[in-house]
mmCIF file of C-alpha atoms and ligand atoms in Angstrom:
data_model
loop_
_atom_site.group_PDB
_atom_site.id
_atom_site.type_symbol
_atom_site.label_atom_id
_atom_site.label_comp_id
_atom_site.label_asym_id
_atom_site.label_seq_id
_atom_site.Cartn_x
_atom_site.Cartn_y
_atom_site.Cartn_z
ATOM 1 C CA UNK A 1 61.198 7.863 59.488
ATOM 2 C CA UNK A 2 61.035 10.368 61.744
ATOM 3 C CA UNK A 3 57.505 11.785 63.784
ATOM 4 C CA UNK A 4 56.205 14.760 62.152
ATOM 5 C CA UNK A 5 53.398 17.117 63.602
ATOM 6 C CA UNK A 6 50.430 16.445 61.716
ATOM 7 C CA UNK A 7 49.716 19.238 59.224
ATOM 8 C CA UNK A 8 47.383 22.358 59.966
ATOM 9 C CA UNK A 9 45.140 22.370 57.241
ATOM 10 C CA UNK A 10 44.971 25.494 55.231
ATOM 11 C CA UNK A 11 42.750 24.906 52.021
ATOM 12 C CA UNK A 12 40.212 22.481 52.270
ATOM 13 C CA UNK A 13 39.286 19.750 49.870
ATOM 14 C CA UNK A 14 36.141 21.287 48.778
ATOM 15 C CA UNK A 15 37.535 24.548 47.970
ATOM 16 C CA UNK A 16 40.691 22.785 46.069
ATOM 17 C CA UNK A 17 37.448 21.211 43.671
ATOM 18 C CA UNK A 18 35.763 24.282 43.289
ATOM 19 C CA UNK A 19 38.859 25.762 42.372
ATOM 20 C CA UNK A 20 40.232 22.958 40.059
ATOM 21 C CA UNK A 21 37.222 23.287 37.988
ATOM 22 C CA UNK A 22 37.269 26.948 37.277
ATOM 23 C CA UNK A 23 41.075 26.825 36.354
ATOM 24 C CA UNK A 24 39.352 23.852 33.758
ATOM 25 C CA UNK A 25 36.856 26.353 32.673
ATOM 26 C CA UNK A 26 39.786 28.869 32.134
ATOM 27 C CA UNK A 27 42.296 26.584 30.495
ATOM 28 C CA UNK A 28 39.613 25.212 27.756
ATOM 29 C CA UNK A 29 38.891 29.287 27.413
ATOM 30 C CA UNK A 30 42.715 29.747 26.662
ATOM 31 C CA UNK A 31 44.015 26.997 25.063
ATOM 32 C CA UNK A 32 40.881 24.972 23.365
ATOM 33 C CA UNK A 33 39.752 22.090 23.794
ATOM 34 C CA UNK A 34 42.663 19.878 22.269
ATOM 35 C CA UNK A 35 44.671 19.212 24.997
ATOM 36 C CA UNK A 36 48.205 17.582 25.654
ATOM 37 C CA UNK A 37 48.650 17.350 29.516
ATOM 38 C CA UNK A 38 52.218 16.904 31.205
ATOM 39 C CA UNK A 39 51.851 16.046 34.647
ATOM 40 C CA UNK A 40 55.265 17.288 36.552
ATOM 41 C CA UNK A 41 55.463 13.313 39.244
ATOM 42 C CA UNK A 42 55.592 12.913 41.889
ATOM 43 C CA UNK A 43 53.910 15.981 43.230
ATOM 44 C CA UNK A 44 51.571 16.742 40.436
ATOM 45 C CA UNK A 45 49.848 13.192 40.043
ATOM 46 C CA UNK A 46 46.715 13.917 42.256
ATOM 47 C CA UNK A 47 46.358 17.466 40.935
ATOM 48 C CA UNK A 48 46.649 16.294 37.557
ATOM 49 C CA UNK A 49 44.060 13.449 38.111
ATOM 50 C CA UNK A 50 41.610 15.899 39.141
ATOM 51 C CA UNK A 51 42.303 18.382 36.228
ATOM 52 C CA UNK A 52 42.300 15.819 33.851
ATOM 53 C CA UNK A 53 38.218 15.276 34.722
ATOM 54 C CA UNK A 54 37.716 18.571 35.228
ATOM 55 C CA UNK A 55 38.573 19.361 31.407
ATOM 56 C CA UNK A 56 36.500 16.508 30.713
ATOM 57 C CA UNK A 57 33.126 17.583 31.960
ATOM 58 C CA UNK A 58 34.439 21.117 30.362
ATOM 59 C CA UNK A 59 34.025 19.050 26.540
ATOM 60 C CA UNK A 60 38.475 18.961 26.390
ATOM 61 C CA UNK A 61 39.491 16.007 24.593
ATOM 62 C CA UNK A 62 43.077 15.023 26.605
ATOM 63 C CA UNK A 63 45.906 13.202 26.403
ATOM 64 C CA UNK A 64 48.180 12.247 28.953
ATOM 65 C CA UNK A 65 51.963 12.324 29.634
ATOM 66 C CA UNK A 66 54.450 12.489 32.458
ATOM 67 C CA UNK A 67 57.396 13.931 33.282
ATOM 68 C CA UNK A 68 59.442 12.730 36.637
ATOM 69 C CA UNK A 69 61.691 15.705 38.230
ATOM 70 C CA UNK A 70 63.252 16.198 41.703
ATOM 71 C CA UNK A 71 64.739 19.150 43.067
ATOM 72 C CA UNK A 72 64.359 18.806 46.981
ATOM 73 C CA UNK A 73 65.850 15.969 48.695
ATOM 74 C CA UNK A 74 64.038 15.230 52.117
ATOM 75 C CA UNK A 75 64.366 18.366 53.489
ATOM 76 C CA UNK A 76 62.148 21.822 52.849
ATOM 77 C CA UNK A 77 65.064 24.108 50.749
ATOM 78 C CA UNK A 78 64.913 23.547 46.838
ATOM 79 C CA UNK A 79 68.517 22.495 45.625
ATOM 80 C CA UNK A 80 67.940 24.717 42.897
ATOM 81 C CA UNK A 81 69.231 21.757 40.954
ATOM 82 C CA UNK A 82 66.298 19.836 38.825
ATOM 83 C CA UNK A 83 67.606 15.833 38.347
ATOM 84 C CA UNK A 84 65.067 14.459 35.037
ATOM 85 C CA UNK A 85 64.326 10.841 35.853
ATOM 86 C CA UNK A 86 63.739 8.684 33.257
ATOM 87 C CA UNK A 87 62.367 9.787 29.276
ATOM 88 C CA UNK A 88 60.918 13.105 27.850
ATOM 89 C CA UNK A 89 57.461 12.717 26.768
ATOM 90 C CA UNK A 90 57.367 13.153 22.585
ATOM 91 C CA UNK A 91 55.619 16.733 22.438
ATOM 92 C CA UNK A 92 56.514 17.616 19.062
ATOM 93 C CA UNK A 93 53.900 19.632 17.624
ATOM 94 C CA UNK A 94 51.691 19.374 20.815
ATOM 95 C CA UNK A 95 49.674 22.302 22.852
ATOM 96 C CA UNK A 96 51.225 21.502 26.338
ATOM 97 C CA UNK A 97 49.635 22.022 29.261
ATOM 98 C CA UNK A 98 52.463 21.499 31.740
ATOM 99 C CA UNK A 99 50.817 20.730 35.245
ATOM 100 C CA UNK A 100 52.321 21.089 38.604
ATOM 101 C CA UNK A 101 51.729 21.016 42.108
ATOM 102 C CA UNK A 102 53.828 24.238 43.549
ATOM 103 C CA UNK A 103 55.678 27.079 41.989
ATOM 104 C CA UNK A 104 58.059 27.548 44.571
ATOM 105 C CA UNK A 105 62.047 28.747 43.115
ATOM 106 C CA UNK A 106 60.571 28.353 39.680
ATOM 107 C CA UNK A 107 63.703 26.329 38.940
ATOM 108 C CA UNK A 108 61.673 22.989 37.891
ATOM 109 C CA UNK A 109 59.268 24.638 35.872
ATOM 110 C CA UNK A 110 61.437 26.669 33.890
ATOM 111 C CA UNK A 111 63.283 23.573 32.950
ATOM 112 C CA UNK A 112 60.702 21.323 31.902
ATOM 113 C CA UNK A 113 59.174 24.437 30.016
ATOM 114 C CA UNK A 114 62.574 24.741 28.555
ATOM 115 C CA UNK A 115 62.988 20.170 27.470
ATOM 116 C CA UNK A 116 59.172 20.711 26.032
ATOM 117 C CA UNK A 117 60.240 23.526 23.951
ATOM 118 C CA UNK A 118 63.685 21.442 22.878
ATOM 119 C CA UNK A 119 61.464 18.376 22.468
ATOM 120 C CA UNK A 120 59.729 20.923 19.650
ATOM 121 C CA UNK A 121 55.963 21.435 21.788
ATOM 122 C CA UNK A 122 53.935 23.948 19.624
ATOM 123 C CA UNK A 123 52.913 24.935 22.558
ATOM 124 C CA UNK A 124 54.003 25.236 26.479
ATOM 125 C CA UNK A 125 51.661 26.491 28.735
ATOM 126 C CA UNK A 126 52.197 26.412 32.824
ATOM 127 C CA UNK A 127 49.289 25.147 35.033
ATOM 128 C CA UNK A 128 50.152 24.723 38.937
ATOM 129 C CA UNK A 129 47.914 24.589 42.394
ATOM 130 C CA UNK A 130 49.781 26.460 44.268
ATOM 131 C CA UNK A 131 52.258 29.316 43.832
ATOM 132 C CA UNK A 132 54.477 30.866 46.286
ATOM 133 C CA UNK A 133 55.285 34.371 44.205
ATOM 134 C CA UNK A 134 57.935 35.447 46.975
ATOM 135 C CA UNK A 135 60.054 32.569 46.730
ATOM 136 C CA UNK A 136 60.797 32.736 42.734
ATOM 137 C CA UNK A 137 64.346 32.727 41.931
ATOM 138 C CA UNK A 138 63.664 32.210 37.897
ATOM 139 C CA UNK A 139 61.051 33.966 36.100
ATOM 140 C CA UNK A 140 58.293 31.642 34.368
ATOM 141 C CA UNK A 141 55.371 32.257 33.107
ATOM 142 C CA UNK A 142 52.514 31.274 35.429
ATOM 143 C CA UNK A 143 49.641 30.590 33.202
ATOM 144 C CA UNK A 144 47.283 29.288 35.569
ATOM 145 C CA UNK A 145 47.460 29.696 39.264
ATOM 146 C CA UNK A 146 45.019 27.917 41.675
ATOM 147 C CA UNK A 147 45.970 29.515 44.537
ATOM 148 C CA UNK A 148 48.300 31.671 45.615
ATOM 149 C CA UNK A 149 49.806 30.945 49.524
ATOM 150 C CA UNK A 150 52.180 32.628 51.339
ATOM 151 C CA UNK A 151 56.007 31.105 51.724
ATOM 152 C CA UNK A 152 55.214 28.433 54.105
ATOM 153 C CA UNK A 153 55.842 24.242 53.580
ATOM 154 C CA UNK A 154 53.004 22.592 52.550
ATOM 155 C CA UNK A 155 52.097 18.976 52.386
ATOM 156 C CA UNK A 156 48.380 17.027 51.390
ATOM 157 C CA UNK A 157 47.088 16.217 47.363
ATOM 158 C CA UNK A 158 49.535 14.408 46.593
ATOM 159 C CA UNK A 159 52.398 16.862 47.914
ATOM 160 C CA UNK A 160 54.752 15.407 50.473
ATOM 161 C CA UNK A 161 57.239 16.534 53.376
ATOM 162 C CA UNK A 162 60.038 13.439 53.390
ATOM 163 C CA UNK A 163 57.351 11.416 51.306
ATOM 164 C CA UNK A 164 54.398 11.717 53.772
ATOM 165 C CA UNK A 165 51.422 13.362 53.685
ATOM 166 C CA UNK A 166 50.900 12.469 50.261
ATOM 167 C CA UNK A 167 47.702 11.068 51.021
ATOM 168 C CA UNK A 168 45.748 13.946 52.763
ATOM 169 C CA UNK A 169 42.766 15.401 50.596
ATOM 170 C CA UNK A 170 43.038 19.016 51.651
ATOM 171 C CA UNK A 171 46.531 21.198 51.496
ATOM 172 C CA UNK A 172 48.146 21.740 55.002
ATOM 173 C CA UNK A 173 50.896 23.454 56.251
ATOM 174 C CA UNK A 174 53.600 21.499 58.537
ATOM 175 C CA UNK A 175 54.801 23.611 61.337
ATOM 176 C CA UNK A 176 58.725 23.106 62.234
HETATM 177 P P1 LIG Z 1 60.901 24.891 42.568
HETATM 178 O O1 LIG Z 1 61.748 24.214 41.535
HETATM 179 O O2 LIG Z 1 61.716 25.555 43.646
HETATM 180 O O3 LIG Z 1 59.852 25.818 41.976
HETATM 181 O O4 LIG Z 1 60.175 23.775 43.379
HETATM 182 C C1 LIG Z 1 59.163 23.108 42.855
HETATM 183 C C2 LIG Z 1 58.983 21.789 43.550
HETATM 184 O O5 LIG Z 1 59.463 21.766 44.890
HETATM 185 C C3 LIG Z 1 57.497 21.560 43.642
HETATM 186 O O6 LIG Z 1 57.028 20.957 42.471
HETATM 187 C C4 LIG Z 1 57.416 20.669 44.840
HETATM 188 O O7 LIG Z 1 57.605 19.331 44.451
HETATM 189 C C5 LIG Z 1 58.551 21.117 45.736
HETATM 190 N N1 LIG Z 1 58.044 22.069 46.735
HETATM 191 C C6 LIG Z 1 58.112 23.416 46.716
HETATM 192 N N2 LIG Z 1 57.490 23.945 47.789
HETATM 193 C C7 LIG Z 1 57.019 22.894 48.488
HETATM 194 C C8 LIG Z 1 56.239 22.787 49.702
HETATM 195 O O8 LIG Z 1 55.837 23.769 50.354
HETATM 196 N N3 LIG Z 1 55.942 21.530 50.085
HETATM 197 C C9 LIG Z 1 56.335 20.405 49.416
HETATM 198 N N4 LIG Z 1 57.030 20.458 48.276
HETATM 199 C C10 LIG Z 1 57.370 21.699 47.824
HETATM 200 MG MG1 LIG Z 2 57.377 18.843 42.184
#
């Protein structure tokens, strides 16, 4: 594995849980308090984790799936392929809350919004951390954002460059 330059942080771990639970405060607002949650892995996992308590404490009543996609290969540029791994949750005649760590092309969104919908979801709506509006190839409907950031690579909460940096608690950027 090659040395990379550890990341410059750019949003703090604090401000990411101050932020994760007014997007719980909006989602319960939106959707009620019946929630089915489809966590988008790897990526999504530690963002999920957090949300998951966060509509907890905001009296949602959740349950839990998973979906495992992968666009990007070790490098920074989505394919603009999506490869499913594995099973599609059973969503029929669930509210979906579809969560994700970046909207980035929009290409992986728009297709797990699009199997949910197949797989008959009452339901889809799109939660994500981060969202980088100038990169969208695909339109998709961006429920709830937690923040929006500027087109640079990001690693930290659970989001990786080449599987590191997974681990960080605060969002970073990694410089070339
Ligand atoms: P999209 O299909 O192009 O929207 O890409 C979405 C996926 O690409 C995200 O769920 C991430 O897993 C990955 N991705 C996009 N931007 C970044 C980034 O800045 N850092 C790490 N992964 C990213
Ligand atoms: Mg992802």
């Amino acid at each position: 594995m090659p040395e990379q330059n550890r990341p410059s942080l750019l949003i703090p771990r604090d401000d990411i849980a101050r932020r994760v639970d007014a997007l719980a405060a909006e989602i319960v607002a939106a959707m009620g308090k019946d929630i089915h949650m489809v966590a988008v892995l790897k990526g999504g996992f530690v963002f999920a984790a957090d949300l998951l308590r966060a509509l907890g404490r905001q009296g949602a009543r959740v349950t839990v799936d998973f979906v495992h996609l992968a666009s990007y290969g070790a490098g920074k540029e989505s394919s603009g392929r999506v490869r499913v791994m594995g099973e599609i949750p059973d969503v029929s005649g669930r509210r979906v809350l579809l969560v994700d760590d970046i909207l980035d092309s929009g290409h992986s969104a728009a297709r797990a919004v699009e199997l949910l919908r197949k797989g008959g979801a009452a339901e889809v709506h799109v939660c994500a951390l981060l969202d980088k509006p100038e990169r969208r190839r695909v339109e998709i409907p961006a429920d709830f954002i937690g923040f929006t950031i500027p087109d640079r690579f990001v690693v930290g909460y659970g989001i990786d460059y080449a599987e590191q940096w997974r681990e960080l608690e605060g969002v970073g950027v990694v410089e070339d």
